[in-house]
Coordinates of C-alpha atoms in Angstrom, one line a residue:
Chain A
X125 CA -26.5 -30.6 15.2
X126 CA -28.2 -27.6 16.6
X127 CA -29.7 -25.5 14.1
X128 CA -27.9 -22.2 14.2
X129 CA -29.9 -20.7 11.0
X130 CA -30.6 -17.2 11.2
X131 CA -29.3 -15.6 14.0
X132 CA -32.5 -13.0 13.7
X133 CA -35.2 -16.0 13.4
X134 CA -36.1 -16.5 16.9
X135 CA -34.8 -14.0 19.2
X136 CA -31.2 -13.6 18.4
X137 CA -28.6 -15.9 17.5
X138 CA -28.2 -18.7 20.8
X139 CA -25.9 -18.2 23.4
X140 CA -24.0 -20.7 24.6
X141 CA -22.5 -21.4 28.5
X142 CA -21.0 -24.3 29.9
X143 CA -24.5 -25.7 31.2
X144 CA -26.0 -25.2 27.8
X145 CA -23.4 -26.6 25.1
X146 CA -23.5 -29.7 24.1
X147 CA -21.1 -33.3 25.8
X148 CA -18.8 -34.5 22.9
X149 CA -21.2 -32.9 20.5
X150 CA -21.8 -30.5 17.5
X151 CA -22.3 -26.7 18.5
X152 CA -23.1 -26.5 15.0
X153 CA -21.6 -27.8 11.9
X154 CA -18.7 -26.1 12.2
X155 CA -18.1 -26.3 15.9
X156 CA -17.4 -29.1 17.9
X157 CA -17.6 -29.3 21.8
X158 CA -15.8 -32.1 24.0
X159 CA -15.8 -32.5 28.2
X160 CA -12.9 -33.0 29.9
X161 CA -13.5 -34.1 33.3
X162 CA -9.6 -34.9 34.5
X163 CA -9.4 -36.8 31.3
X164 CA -7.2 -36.3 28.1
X165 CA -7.6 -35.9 24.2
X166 CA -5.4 -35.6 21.8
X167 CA -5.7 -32.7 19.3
X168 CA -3.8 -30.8 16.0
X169 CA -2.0 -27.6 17.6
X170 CA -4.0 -24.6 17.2
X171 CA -7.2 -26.1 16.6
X172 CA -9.0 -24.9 19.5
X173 CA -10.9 -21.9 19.9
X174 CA -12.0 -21.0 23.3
X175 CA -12.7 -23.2 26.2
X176 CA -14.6 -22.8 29.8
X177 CA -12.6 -24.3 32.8
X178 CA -9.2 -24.8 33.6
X179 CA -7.4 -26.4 30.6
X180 CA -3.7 -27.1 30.0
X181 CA -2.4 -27.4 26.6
X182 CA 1.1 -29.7 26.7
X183 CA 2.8 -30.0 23.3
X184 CA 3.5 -33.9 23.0
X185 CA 7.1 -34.8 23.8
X186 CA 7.0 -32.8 27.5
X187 CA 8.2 -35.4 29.6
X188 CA 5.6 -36.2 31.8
X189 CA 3.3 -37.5 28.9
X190 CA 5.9 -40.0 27.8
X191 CA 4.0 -42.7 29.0
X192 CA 0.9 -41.4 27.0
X193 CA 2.6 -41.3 23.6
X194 CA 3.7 -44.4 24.1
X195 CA 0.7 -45.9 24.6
X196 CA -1.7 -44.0 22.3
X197 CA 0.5 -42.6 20.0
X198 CA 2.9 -44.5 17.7
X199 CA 4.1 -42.3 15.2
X200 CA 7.0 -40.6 17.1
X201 CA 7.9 -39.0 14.0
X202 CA 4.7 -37.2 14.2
X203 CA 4.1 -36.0 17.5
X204 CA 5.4 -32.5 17.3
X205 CA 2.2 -31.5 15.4
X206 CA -0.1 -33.0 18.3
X207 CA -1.1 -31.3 21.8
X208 CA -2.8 -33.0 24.5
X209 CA -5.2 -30.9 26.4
X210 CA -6.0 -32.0 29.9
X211 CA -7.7 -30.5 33.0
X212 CA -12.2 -30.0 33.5
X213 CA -13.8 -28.0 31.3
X214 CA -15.6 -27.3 28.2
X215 CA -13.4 -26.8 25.2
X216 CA -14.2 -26.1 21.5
X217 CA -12.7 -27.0 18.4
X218 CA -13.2 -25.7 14.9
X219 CA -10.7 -25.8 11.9
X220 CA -11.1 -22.8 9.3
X221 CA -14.5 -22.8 9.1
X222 CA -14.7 -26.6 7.5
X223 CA -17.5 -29.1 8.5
X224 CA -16.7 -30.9 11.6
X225 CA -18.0 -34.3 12.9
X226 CA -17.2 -36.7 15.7
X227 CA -17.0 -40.3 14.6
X228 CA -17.4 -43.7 17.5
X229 CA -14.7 -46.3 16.8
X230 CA -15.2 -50.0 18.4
X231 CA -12.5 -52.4 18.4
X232 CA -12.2 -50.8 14.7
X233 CA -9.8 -49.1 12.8
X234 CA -10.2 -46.5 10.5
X235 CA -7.6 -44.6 8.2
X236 CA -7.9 -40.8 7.0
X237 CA -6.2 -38.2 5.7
X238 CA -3.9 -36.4 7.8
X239 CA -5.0 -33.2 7.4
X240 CA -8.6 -34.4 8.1
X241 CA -7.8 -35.1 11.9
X242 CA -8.8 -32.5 14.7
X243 CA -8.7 -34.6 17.5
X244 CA -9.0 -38.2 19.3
X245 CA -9.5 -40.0 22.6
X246 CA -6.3 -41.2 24.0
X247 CA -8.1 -44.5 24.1
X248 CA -7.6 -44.9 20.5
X249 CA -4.0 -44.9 18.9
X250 CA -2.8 -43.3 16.5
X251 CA -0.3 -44.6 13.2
X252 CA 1.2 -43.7 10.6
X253 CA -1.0 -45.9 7.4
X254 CA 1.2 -47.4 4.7
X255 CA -0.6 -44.8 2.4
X256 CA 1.4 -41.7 2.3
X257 CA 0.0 -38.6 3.8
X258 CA -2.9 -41.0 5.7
X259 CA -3.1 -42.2 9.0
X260 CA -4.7 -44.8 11.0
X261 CA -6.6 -44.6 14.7
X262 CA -7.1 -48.3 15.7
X263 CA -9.4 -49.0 19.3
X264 CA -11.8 -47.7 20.7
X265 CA -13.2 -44.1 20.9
X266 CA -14.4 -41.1 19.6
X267 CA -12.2 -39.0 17.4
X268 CA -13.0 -35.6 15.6
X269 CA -12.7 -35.0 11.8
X270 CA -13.1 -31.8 9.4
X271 CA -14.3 -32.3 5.9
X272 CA -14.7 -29.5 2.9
X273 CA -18.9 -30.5 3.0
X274 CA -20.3 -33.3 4.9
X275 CA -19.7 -36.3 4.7
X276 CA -21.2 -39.2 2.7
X277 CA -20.1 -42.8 3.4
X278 CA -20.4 -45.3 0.5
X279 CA -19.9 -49.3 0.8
X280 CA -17.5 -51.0 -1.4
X281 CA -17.6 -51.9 -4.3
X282 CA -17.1 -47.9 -5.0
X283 CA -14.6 -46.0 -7.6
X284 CA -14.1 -42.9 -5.9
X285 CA -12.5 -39.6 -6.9
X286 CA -9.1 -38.8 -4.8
X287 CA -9.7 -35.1 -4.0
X288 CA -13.3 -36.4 -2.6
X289 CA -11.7 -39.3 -0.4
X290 CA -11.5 -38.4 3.1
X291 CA -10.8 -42.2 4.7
X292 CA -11.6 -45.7 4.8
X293 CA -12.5 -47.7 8.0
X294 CA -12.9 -51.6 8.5
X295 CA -10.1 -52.4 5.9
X296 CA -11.7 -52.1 2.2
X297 CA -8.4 -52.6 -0.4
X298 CA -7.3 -49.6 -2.1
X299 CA -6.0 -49.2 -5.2
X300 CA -5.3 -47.0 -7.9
X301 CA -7.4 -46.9 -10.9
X302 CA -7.1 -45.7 -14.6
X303 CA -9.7 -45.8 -17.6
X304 CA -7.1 -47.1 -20.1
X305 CA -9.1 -47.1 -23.1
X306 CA -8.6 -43.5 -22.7
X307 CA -5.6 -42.9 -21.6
X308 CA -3.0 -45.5 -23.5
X309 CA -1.0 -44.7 -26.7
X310 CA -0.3 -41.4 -28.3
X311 CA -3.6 -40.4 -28.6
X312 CA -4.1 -41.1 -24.9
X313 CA -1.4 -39.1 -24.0
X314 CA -2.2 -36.2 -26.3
X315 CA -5.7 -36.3 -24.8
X316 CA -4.8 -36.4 -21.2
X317 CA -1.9 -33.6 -21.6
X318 CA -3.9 -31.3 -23.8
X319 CA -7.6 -31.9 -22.8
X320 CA -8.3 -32.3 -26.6
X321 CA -10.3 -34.9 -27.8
X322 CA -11.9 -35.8 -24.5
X323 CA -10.2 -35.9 -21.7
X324 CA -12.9 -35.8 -19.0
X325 CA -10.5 -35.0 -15.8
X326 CA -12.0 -38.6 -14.4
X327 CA -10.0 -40.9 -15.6
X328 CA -8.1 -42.1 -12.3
X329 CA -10.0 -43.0 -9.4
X330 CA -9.4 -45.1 -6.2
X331 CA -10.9 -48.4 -6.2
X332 CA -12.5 -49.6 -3.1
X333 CA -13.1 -53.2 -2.9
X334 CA -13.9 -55.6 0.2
X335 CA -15.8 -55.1 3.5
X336 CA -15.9 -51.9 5.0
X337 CA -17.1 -48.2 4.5
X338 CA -15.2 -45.3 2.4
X339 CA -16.1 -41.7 3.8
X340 CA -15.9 -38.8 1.1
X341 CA -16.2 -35.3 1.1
X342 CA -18.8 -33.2 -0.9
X343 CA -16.6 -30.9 -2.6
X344 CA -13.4 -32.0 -4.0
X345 CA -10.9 -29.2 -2.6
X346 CA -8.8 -30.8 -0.5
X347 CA -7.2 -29.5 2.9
X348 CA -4.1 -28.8 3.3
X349 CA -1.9 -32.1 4.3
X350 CA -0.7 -32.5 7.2
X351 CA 3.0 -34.1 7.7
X352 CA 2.5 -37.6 8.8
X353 CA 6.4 -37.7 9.8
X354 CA 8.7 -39.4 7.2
X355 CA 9.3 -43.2 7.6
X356 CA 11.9 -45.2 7.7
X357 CA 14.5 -45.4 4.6
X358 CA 14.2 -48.7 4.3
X359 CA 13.5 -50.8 0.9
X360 CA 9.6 -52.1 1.0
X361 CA 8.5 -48.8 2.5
X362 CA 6.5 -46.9 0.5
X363 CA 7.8 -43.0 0.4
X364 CA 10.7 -44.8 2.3
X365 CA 13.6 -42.7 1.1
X366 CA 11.9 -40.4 -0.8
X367 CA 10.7 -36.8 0.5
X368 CA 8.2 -36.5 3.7
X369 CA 5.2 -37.6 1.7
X370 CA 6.3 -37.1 -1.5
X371 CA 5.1 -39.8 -3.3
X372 CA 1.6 -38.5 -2.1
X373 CA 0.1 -37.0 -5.5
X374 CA 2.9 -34.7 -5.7
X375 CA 2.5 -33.0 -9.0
X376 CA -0.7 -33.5 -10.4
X377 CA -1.5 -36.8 -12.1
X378 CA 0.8 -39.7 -12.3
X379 CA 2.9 -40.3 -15.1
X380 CA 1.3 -42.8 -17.3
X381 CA 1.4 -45.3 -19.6
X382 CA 2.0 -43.9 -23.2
X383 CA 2.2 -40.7 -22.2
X384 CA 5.1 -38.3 -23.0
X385 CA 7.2 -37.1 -20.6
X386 CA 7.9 -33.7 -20.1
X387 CA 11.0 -31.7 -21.4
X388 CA 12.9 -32.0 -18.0
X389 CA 12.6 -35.8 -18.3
X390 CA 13.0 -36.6 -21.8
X391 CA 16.8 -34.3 -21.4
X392 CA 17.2 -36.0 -18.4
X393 CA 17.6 -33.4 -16.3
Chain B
X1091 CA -25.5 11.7 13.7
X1092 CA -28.7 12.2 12.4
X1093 CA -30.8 9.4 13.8
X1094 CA -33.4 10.2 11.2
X1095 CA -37.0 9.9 10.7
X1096 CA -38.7 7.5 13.0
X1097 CA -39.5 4.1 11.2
X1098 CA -43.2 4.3 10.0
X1099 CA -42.9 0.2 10.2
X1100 CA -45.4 -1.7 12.8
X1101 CA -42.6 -3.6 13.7
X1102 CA -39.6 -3.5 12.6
X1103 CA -37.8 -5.1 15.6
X1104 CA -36.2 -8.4 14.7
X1105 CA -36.3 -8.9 18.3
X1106 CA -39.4 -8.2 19.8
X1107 CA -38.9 -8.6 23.4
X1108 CA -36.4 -5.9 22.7
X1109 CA -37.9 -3.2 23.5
X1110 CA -36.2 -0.1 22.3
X1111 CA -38.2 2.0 20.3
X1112 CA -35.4 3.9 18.6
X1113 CA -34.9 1.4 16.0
X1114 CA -34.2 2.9 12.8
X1115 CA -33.3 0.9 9.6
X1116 CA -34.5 -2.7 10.1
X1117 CA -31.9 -5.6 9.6
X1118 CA -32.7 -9.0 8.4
X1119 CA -30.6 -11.9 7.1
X1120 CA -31.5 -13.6 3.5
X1121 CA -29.9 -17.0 3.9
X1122 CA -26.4 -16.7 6.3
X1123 CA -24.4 -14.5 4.3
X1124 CA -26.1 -11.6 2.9
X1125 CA -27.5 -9.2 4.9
X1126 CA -30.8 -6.9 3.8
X1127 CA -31.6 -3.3 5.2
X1128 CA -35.0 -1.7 4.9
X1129 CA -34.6 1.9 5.3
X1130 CA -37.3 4.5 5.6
X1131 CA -35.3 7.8 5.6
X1132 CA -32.8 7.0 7.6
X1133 CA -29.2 5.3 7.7
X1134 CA -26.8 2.9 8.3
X1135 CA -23.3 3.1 8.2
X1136 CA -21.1 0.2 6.2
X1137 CA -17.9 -1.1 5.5
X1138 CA -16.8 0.2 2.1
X1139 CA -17.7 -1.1 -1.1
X1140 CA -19.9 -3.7 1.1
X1141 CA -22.9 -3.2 -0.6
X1142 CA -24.2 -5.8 -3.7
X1143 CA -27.8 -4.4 -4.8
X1144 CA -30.1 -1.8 -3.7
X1145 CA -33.7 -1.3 -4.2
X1146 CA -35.6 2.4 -4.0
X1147 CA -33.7 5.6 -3.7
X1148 CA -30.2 5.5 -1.7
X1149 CA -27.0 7.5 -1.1
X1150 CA -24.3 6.8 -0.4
X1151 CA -21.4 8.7 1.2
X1152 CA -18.1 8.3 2.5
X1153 CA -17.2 8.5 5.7
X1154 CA -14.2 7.8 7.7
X1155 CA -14.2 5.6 11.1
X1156 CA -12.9 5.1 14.4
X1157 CA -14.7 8.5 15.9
X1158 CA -16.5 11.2 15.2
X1159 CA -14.8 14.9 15.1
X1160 CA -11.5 16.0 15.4
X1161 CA -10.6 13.9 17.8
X1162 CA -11.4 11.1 16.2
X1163 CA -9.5 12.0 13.0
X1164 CA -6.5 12.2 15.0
X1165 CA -7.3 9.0 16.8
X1166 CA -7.7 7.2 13.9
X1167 CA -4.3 8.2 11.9
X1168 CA -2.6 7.2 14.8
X1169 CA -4.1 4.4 15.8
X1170 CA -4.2 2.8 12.3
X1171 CA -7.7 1.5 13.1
X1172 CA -9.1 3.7 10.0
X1173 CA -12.1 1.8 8.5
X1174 CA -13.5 3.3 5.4
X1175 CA -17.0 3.2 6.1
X1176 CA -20.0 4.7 4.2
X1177 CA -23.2 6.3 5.0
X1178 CA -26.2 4.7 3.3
X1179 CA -29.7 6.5 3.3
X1180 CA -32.4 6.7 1.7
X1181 CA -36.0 4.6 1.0
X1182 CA -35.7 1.1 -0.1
X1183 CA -33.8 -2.0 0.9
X1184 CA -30.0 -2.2 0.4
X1185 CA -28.2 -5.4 0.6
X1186 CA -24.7 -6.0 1.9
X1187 CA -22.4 -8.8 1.9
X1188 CA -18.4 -9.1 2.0
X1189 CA -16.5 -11.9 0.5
X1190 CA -19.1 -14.7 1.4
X1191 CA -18.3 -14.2 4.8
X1192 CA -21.2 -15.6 7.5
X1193 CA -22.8 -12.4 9.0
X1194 CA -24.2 -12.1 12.6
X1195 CA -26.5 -10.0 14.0
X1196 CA -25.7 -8.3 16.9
X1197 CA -28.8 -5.9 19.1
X1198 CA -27.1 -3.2 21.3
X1199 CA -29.3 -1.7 24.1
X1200 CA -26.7 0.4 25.7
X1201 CA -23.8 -1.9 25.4
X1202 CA -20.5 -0.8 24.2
X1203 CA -19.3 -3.6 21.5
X1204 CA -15.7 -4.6 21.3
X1205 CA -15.1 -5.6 17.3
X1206 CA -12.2 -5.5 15.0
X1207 CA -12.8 -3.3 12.5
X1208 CA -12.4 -5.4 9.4
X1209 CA -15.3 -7.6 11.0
X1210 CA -17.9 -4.9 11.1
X1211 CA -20.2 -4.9 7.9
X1212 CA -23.3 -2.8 9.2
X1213 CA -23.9 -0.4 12.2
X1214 CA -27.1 1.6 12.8
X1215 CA -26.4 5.3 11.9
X1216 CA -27.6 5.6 15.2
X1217 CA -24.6 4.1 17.1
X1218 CA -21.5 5.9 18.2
X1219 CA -18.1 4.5 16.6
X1220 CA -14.9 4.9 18.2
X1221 CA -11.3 3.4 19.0
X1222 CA -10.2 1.7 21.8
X1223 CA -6.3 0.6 22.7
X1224 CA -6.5 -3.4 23.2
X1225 CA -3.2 -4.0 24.2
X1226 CA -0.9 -7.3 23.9
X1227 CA -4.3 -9.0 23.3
X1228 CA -4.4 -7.1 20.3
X1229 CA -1.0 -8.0 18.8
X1230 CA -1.4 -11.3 19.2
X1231 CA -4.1 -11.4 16.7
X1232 CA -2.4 -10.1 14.2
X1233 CA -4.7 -6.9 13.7
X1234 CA -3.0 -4.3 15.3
X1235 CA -3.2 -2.6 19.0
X1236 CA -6.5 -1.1 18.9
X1237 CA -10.1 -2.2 18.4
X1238 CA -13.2 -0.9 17.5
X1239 CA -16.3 0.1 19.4
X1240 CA -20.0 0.6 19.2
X1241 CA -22.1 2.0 21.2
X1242 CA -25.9 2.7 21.5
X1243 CA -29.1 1.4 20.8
X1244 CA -29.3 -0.5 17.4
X1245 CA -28.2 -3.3 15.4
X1246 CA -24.6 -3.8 14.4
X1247 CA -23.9 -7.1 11.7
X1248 CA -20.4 -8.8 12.1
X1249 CA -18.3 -10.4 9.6
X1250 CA -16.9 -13.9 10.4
X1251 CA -15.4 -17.0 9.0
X1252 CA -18.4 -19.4 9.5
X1253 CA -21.1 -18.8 11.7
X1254 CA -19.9 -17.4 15.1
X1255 CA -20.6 -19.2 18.3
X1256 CA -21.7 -16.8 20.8
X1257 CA -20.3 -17.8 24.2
X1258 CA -21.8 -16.0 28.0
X1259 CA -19.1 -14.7 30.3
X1260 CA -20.5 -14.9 33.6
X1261 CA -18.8 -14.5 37.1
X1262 CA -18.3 -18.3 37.7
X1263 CA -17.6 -19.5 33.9
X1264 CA -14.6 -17.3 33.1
X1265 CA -14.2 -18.1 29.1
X1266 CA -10.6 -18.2 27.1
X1267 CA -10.5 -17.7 24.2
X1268 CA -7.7 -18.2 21.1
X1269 CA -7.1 -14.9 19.4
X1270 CA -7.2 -15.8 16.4
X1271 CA -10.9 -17.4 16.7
X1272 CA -11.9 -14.0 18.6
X1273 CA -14.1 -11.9 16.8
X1274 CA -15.9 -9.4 19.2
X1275 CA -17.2 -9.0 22.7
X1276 CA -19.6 -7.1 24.7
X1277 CA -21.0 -6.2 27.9
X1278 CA -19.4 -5.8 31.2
X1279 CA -16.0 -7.9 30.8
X1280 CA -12.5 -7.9 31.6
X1281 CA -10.1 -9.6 29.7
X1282 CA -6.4 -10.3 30.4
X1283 CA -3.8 -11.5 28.5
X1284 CA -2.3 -15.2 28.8
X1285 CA 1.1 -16.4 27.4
X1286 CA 1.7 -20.1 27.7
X1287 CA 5.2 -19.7 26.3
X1288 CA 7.6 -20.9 28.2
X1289 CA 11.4 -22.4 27.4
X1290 CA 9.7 -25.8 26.0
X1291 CA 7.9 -23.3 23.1
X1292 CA 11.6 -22.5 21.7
X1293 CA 12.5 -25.9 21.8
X1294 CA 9.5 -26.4 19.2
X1295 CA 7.5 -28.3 21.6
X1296 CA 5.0 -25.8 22.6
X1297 CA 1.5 -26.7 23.3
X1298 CA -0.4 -25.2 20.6
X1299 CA -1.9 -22.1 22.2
X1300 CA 0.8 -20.3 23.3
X1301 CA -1.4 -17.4 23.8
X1302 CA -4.9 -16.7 25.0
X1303 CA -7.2 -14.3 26.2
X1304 CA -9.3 -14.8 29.1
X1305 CA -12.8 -13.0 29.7
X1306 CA -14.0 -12.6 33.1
X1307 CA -17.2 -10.4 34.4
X1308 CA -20.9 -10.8 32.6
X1309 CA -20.9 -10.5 28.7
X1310 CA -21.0 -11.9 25.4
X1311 CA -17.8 -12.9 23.3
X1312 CA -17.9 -14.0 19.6
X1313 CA -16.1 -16.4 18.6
X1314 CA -15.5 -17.9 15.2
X1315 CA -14.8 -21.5 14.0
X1316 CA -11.6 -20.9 11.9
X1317 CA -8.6 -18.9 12.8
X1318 CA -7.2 -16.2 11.5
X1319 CA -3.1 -16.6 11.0
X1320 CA -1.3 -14.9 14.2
X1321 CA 1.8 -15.3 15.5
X1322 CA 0.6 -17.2 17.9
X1323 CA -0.2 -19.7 15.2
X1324 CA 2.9 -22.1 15.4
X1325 CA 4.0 -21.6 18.5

């Protein structure tokens, strides 16, 4: 990353032109810079912010890029919320001021939140992951991720908190987590609904077991999710029949063991 | 405007392959996001209510912006590009900041500066204010039809969502730019308006950047890693 610091430092912030920003590289933490020579990449709408060259922006469903979603892209459902730019040039991506970083897949797979993805290499495809709100890029290639803070990658074993998760790559097993010493019977439930008695606002985590890496945010503010599309209504499929992602951590924290319902549920309403 | 007594600093140039002599109250950034003035007499002119702490002896006074005068009363009640800007001056160091925003500095030698008015923190006193009518390219980013700009020798600090990317125009790298990443531009540029909308846009397929603004001749543009909301925005 090239040190932007302070602008007054050493002769005025740097100025950037298409000979001196970077190939497929940081600008600076927040800025991201990819090449296009004739090729393609696949990025959220609205996410770039100036570009040198001759770039076209086609939303993802124009016919002539049929083949390419078909390829690279199988999450029809999705598609609407993608652009692919293609043409020569330098272009730059940013996303509200977030921390951006480019990350090399090979013959890998990795799966992240959706509203986490800028951008990706047609080379890689993308899917919808099981996990409700995530998706997956499997193959080969660079893609381009924001992040509320840098990011840290851990190696399973790791309990990790779910604002702070930002993906998974290489297949580590995911699961839910709860400290029930704390959180079963009445005083559980008191304790998690009031805060009384020592609720510490940690006890559910996601657990990451097996080989692989888990990539988490510094900061546990989460970006706004993206819609991964809704799946199928079929039985087996999680969030299947429910609403586009609602199953995905809809109102706060689960409904647990022991706990109480709330006053809508208990009159069955 | 008063362009005060000259600084009795050695240097106070932040840029000193600069060369302008003029330079009144001396700029300098403490960390990314607050921005520190040491005056000697003189003034600056800021964007209201901008200021967190001061040091020494200083004023301050409203003023009104968009133009100096009559004129640029008039200008500004129509044009709607009224910033309510005050006059700091005094001895001491004043420090300004707005919302956490990332502040750049920006060194004018003769340039006129194109800026919207809500990302301008800090001009020199010394630099001539006015309003200028942007256009389409101005609706499109959601902040009305006209534009600031500044003009003189001095130092100007902008407001933008993380640190800006400063990006050369020059006469065989035209830039474009999205206009709700835009922030300011200078120098010798023309810009023109781009609309990518076209019958697939209404049928929700649009690519993304349905509008743009494209910078051609020799300059700077500004340019800032987030964008604002526009209409452009989902198109």
């Amino acid at each position: 990353m090239s040190g932007y610091g302070m602008p007054g430092g050493s002769g005025g912030p740097t100025i950037h032109d298409p000979l001196t920003l970077p190939v497929d590289d940081n600008v600076d933490a927040y800025t991201f810079c990819v090449e296009l020579k004739g090729s393609q990449w696949f990025l959220q709408k609205g996410k770039m912010i100036a570009y040198y060259g001759s770039i076209d922006f086609n939303g993802i469903g124009h016919g002539r890029l049929d083949r390419l979603v078909r390829t690279s892209f199988h999450s029809p459902l999705h598609a609407s919320d993608w652009v692919v730019a293609e043409g020569s040039g330098k272009m730059l991506l940013a996303d509200r001021a977030f921390d951006v970083n480019s990350y090399d897949l090979d013959e890998g797979n990795l799966t992240i939140r959706s509203g986490n993805l800028l951008a990706f290499q047609p080379t890689l495809s993308l899917k919808q992951s099981i996990v409700p709100g995530f998706l997956t890029l499997i193959g080969t290639g660079k893609f381009v991720a924001a992040s509320n803070g840098p990011v840290v990658f851990m190696e399973p074993p790791v309990r990790v908190d779910p604002q702070a998760l930002v993906g998974w790559a290489d297949c580590p097993s995911p699961c839910h987590h709860y400290d029930h010493g704390y959180l079963t019977g009445v005083m559980g439930g008191l304790r998690a609904m009031t805060g009384l008695g020592g609720a510490s606002g940690e006890e559910h985590q996601f657990e990451f077991v097996g080989a692989g890496t888990v990539l988490l945010q510094s900061s546990e503010s989460l970006m706004a999710e993206q819609a991964t599309g809704a799946v199928p209504a079929e039985p087996g499929v999680p969030g299947g029949g429910g609403a586009p992602g609602g199953q995905a951590q809809g109102g706060g924290s689960p409904r647990l063991p022991g706990q109480l319902g709330d006053l809508q549920r208990r009159f069955g309403l | 405007m008063g362009s005060g007594a000259k600084s009795t600093h050695g240097c106070c140039s932040l840029h000193p392959g600069d060369g302008y002599l003029r330079s009144v109250a001396t700029f300098r950034l403490q960390g990314s996001k607050v921005l520190a003035v040491d005056m000697t007499g003189d003034a600056v002119k800021a964007k209201h209510g901008s200021m967190v702490a001061y040091d020494g002896q200083i004023a301050f006074k409203k003023l009104s912006g968009g133009g100096e005068g009559l004129r640029g009363m008039v200008t500004r009640r129509l044009t709607g590009e009224q910033m309510t800007v005050m006059e700091a001056r005094g001895q001491g160091t004043c420090w300004f900041a707005d919302r956490a925003s990332e502040i750049n500095l920006v060194s004018l030698r003769g340039e006129k500066l194109y800026v919207e008015s809500s990302n301008l923190l800090v001009t020199d006193a010394g630099l001539r204010t006015g309003t200028t009518f942007t256009g389409l390219r101005g609706a499109s980013q959601g902040n009305g039809l006209f534009t600031t700009t500044v003009e003189g020798h001095g130092q100007a600090a902008l407001l933008s969502d993380g640190p800006a990317v400063v990006l050369r125009v020059s006469a065989q790298y035209p830039l474009t730019v999205d206009p709700g990443a835009y922030i300011a531009h200078q120098g010798d540029v023309r810009q023109s308006f781009q609309s990518g909308v076209t019958f697939r846009t209404f049928l929700g397929e649009g690519g993304g950047e349905a509008f743009q603004i494209r910078f051609e001749g020799d300059g700077l543009v500004y340019v800032q890693p987030s964008e604002r909301n526009t209409i452009a925005g989902d198109v």
